[in-house]
mmCIF file of C-alpha atoms in Angstrom:
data_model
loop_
_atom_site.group_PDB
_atom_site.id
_atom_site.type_symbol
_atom_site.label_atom_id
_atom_site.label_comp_id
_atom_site.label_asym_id
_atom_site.label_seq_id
_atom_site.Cartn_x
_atom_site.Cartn_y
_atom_site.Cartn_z
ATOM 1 C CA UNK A 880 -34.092 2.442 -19.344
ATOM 2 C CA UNK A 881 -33.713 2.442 -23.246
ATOM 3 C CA UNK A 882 -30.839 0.293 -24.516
ATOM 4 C CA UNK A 883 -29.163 2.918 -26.709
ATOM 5 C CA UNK A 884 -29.852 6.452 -24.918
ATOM 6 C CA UNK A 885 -26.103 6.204 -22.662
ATOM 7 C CA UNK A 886 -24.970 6.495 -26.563
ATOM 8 C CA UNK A 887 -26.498 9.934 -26.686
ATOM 9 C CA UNK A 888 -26.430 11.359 -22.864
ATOM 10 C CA UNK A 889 -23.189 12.619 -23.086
ATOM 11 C CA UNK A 890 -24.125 14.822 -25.717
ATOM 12 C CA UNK A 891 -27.220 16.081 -24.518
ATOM 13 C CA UNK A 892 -25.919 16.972 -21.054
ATOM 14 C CA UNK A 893 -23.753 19.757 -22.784
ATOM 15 C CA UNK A 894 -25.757 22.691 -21.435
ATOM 16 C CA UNK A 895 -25.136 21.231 -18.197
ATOM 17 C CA UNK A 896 -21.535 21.220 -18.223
ATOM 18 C CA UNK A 897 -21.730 24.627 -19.491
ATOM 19 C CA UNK A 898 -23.423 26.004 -16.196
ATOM 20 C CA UNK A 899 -21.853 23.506 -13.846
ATOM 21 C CA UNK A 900 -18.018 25.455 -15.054
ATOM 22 C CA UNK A 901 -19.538 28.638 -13.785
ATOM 23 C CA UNK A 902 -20.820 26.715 -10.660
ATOM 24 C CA UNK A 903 -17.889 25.547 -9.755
ATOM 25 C CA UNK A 904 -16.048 28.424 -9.680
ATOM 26 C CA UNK A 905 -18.458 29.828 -7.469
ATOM 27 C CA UNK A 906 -17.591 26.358 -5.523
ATOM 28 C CA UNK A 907 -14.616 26.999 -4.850
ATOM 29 C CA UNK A 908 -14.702 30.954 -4.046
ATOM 30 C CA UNK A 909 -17.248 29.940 -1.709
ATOM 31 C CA UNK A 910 -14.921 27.113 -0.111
ATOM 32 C CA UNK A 911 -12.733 29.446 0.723
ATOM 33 C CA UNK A 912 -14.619 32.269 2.056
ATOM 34 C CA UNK A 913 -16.330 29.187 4.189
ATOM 35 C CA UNK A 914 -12.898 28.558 5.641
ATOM 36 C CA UNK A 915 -12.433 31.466 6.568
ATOM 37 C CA UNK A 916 -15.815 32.106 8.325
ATOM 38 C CA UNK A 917 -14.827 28.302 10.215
ATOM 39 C CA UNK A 918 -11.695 29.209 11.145
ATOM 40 C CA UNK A 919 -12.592 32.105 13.358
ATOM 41 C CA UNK A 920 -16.373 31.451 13.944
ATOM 42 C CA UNK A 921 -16.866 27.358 14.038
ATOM 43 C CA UNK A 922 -19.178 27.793 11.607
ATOM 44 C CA UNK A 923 -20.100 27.225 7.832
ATOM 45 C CA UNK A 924 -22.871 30.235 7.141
ATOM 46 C CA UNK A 925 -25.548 28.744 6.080
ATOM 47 C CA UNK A 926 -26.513 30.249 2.813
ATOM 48 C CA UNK A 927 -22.759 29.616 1.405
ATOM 49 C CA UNK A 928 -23.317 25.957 2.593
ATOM 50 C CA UNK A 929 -26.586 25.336 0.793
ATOM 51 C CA UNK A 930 -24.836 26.735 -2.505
ATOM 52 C CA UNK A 931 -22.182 24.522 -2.128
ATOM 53 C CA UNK A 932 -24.282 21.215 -1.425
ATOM 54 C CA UNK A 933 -26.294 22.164 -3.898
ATOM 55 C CA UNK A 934 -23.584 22.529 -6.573
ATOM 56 C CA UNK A 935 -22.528 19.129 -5.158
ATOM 57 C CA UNK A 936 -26.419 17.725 -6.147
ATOM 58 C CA UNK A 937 -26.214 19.246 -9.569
ATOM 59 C CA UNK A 938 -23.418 17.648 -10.597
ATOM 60 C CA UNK A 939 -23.769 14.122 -8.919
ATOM 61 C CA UNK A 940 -27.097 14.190 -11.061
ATOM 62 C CA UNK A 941 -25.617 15.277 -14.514
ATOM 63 C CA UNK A 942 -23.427 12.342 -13.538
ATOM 64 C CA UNK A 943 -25.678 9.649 -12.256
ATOM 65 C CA UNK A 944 -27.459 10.650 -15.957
ATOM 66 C CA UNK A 945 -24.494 10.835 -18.295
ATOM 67 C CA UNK A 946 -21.271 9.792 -17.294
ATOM 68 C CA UNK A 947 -20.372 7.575 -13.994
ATOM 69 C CA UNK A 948 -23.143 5.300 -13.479
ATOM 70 C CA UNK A 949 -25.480 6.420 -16.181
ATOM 71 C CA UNK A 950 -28.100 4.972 -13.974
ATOM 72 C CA UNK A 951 -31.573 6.973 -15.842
ATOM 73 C CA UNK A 952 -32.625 8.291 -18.801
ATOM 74 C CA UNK A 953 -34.471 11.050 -17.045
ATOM 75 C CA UNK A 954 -32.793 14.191 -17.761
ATOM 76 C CA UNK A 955 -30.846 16.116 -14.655
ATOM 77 C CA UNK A 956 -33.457 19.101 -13.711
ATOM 78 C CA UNK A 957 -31.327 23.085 -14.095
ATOM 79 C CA UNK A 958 -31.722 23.687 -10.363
ATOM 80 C CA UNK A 959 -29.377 23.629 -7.096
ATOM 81 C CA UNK A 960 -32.096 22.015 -4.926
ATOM 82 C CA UNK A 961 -32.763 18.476 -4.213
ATOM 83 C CA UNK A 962 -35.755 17.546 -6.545
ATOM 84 C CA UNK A 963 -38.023 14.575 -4.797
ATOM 85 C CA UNK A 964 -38.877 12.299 -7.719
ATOM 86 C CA UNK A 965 -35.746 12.413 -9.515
ATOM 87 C CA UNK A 966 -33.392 9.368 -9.229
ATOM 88 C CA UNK A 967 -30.637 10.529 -7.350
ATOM 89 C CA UNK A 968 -30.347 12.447 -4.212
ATOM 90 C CA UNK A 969 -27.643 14.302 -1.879
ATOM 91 C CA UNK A 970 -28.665 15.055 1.568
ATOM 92 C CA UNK A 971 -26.380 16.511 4.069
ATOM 93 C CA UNK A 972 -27.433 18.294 7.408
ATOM 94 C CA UNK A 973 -25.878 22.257 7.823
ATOM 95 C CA UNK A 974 -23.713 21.544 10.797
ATOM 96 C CA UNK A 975 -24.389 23.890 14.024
ATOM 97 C CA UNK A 976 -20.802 24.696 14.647
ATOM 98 C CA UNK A 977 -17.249 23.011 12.975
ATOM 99 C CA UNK A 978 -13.768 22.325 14.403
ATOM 100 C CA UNK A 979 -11.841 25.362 13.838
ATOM 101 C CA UNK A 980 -8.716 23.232 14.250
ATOM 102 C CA UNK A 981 -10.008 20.685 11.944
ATOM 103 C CA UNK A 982 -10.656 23.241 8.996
ATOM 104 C CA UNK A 983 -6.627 23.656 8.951
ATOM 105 C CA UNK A 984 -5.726 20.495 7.967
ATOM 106 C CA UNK A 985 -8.531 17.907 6.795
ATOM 107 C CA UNK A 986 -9.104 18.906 3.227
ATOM 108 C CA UNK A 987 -5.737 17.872 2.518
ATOM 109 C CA UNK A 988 -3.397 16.166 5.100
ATOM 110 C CA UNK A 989 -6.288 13.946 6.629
ATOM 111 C CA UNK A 990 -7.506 13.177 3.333
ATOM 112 C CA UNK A 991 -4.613 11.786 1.663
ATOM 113 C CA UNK A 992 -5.824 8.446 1.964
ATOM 114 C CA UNK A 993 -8.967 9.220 0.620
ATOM 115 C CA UNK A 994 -7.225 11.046 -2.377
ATOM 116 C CA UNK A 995 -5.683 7.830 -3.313
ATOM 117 C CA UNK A 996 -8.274 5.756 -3.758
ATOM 118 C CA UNK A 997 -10.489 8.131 -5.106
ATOM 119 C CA UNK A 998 -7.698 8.697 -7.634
ATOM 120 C CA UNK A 999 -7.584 5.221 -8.645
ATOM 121 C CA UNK A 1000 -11.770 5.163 -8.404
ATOM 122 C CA UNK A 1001 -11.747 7.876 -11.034
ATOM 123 C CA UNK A 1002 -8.392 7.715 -13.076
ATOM 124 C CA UNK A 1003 -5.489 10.456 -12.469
ATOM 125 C CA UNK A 1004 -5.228 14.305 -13.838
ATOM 126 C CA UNK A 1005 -7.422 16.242 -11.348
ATOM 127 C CA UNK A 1006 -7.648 19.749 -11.813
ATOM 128 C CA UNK A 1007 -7.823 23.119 -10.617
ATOM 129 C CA UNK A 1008 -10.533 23.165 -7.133
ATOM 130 C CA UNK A 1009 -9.406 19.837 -6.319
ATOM 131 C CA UNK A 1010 -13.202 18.905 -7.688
ATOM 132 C CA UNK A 1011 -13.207 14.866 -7.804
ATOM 133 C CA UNK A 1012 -16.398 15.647 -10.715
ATOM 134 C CA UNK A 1013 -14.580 17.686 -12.760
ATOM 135 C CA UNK A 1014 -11.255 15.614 -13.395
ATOM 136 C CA UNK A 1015 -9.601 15.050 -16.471
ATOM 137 C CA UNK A 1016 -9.858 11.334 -16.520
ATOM 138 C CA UNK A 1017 -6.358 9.975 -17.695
ATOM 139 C CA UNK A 1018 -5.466 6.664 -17.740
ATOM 140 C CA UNK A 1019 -7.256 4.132 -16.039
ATOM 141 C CA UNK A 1020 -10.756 4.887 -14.420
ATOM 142 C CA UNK A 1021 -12.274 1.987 -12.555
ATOM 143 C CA UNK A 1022 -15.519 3.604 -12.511
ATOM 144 C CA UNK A 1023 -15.457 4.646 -16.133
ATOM 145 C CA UNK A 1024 -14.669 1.007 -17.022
ATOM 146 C CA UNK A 1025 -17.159 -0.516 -15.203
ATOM 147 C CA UNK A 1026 -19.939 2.009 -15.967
ATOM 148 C CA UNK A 1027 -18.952 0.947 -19.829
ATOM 149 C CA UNK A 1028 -19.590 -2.432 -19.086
ATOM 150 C CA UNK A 1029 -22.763 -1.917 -17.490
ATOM 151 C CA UNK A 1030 -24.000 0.025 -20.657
ATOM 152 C CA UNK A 1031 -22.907 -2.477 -22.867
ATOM 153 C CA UNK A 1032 -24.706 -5.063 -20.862
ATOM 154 C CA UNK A 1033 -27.705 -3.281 -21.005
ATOM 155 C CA UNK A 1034 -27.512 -2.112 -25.213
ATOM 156 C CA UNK A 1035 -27.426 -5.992 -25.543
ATOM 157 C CA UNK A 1036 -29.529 -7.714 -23.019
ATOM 158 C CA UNK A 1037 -32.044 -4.372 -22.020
ATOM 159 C CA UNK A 1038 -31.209 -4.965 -18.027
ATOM 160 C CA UNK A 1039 -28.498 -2.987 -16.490
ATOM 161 C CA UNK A 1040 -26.915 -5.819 -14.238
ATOM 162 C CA UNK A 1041 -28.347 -4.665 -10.706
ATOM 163 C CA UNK A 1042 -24.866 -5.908 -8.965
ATOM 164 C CA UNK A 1043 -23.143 -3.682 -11.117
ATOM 165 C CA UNK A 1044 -24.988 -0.546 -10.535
ATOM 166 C CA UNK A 1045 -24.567 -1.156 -6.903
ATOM 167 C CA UNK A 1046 -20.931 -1.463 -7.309
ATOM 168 C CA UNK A 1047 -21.086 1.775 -9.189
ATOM 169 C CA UNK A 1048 -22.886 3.527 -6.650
ATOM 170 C CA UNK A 1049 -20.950 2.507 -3.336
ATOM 171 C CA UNK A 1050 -17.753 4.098 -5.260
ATOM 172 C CA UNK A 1051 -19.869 7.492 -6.069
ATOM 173 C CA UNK A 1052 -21.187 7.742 -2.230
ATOM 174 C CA UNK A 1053 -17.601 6.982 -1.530
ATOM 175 C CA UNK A 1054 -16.081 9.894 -4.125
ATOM 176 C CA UNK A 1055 -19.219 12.269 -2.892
ATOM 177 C CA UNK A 1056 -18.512 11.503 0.850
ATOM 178 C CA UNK A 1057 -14.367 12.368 0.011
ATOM 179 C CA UNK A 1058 -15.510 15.692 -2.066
ATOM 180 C CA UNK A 1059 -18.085 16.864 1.208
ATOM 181 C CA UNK A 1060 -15.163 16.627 3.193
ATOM 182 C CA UNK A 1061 -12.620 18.236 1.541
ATOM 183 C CA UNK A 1062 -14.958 20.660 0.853
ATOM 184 C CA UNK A 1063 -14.923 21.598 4.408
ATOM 185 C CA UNK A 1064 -18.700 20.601 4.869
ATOM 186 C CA UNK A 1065 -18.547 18.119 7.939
ATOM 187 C CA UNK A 1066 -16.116 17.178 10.454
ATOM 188 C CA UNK A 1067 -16.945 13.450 10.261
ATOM 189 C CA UNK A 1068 -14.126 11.202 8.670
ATOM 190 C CA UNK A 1069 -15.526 9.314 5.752
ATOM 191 C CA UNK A 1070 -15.622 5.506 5.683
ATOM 192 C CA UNK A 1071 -13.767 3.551 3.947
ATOM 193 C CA UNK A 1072 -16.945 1.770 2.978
ATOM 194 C CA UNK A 1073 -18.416 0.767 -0.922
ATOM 195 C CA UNK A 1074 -22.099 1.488 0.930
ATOM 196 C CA UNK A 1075 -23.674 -0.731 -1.695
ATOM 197 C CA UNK A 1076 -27.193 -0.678 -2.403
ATOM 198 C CA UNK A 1077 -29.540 2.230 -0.681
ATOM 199 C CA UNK A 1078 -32.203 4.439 -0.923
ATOM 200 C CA UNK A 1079 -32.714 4.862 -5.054
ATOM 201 C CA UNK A 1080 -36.474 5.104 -5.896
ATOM 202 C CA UNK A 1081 -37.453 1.663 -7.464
ATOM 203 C CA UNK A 1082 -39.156 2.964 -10.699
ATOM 204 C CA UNK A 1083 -36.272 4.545 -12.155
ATOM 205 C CA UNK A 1084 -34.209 1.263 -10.709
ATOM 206 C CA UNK A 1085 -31.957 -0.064 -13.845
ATOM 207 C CA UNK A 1086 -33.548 -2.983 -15.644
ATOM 208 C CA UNK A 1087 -36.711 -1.568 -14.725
#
């Protein structure tokens, strides 16, 4: 990684954001035709649920590149599918059938707790679809602070401090695990668990 391109990232992922507003409208139509299709089949069809994850993989990669983390200087590919080589990956499994009971309450009753933390994770002022990558961050934002840090680190010394980034990433697998959730994607509770470290390709590793 270069010492100075985080200065720039923000900037050049502008088309991004562009397409990822339309996305996530389509997000959250989707969402709740999905609930819909749960509540009185037990299942999430399968071609909504592959747009919807791979909204989710868009936008964890314009992040991972730009904003929290800012973990490569390889530029996020214009796709919905999961691209091999690149840095950053989101795999979830299409579940066979869902708990129609489940679908009623989870995204925002069993959540709550999640909701919290993430809040304090990502600073307050969340928005419209309930979208934990879209927020306006106001106030503090623990991963916005330490993702500075880790920057400035690296514009001075040329390493990204390896601790750091997996600090950083155990709170994104945490917000991404919250967001498939609520998003009605899986019945499985997430953890209340940093999951530091993982399955990042080495050569993009920071410090590299």
């Amino acid at each position: 990684m270069t010492r100075w391109m985080w200065l720039v990232k923000w900037l050049l992922a502008i088309p991004h954001y562009v397409v990822l507003a339309f996305l996530w409208v389509g997000f959250f139509v989707v969402t709740v035709i999905a609930f819909f299709a749960i509540l009185f089949t037990g299942r999430y069809p399968r071609p909504l649920f592959d747009f919807n994850l791979g909204v989710l993989r868009w936008s964890a990669r314009v992040h991972y590149y730009a904003l929290t983390v800012a973990g490569t200087d390889r530029y996020p590919p214009f796709t919905l599918e999961d691209v091999p080589d690149y840095p950053f990956h989101l795999d979830l499994p299409h579940p066979d059938r869902l708990s129609r009971g489940l679908v009623l309450v989870k995204w925002w009753l069993l959540a709550i707790p999640h909701y919290v933390l993430v809040d304090l994770f990502v600073g307050s002022g969340w928005y419209g679809s309930g979208d934990e990558w879209n927020e306006a961050h106001y106030g503090f934002s623990l991963v916005g602070a330490l993702t500075l840090i880790a920057v400035v680190a690296l514009l001075f010394t040329a390493v990204y401090p390896r601790r750091l980034y997996d600090f950083l990433m155990g709170l994104v697998r945490w917000i991404l695990r919250v967001a498939v959730y609520a998003s009605l994607m899986t019945d499985r509770y997430p953890p209340f668990a940093l999951d530091q470290g993982g399955e990042e390709p080495a050569a993009p590793a920071p410090g590299a």
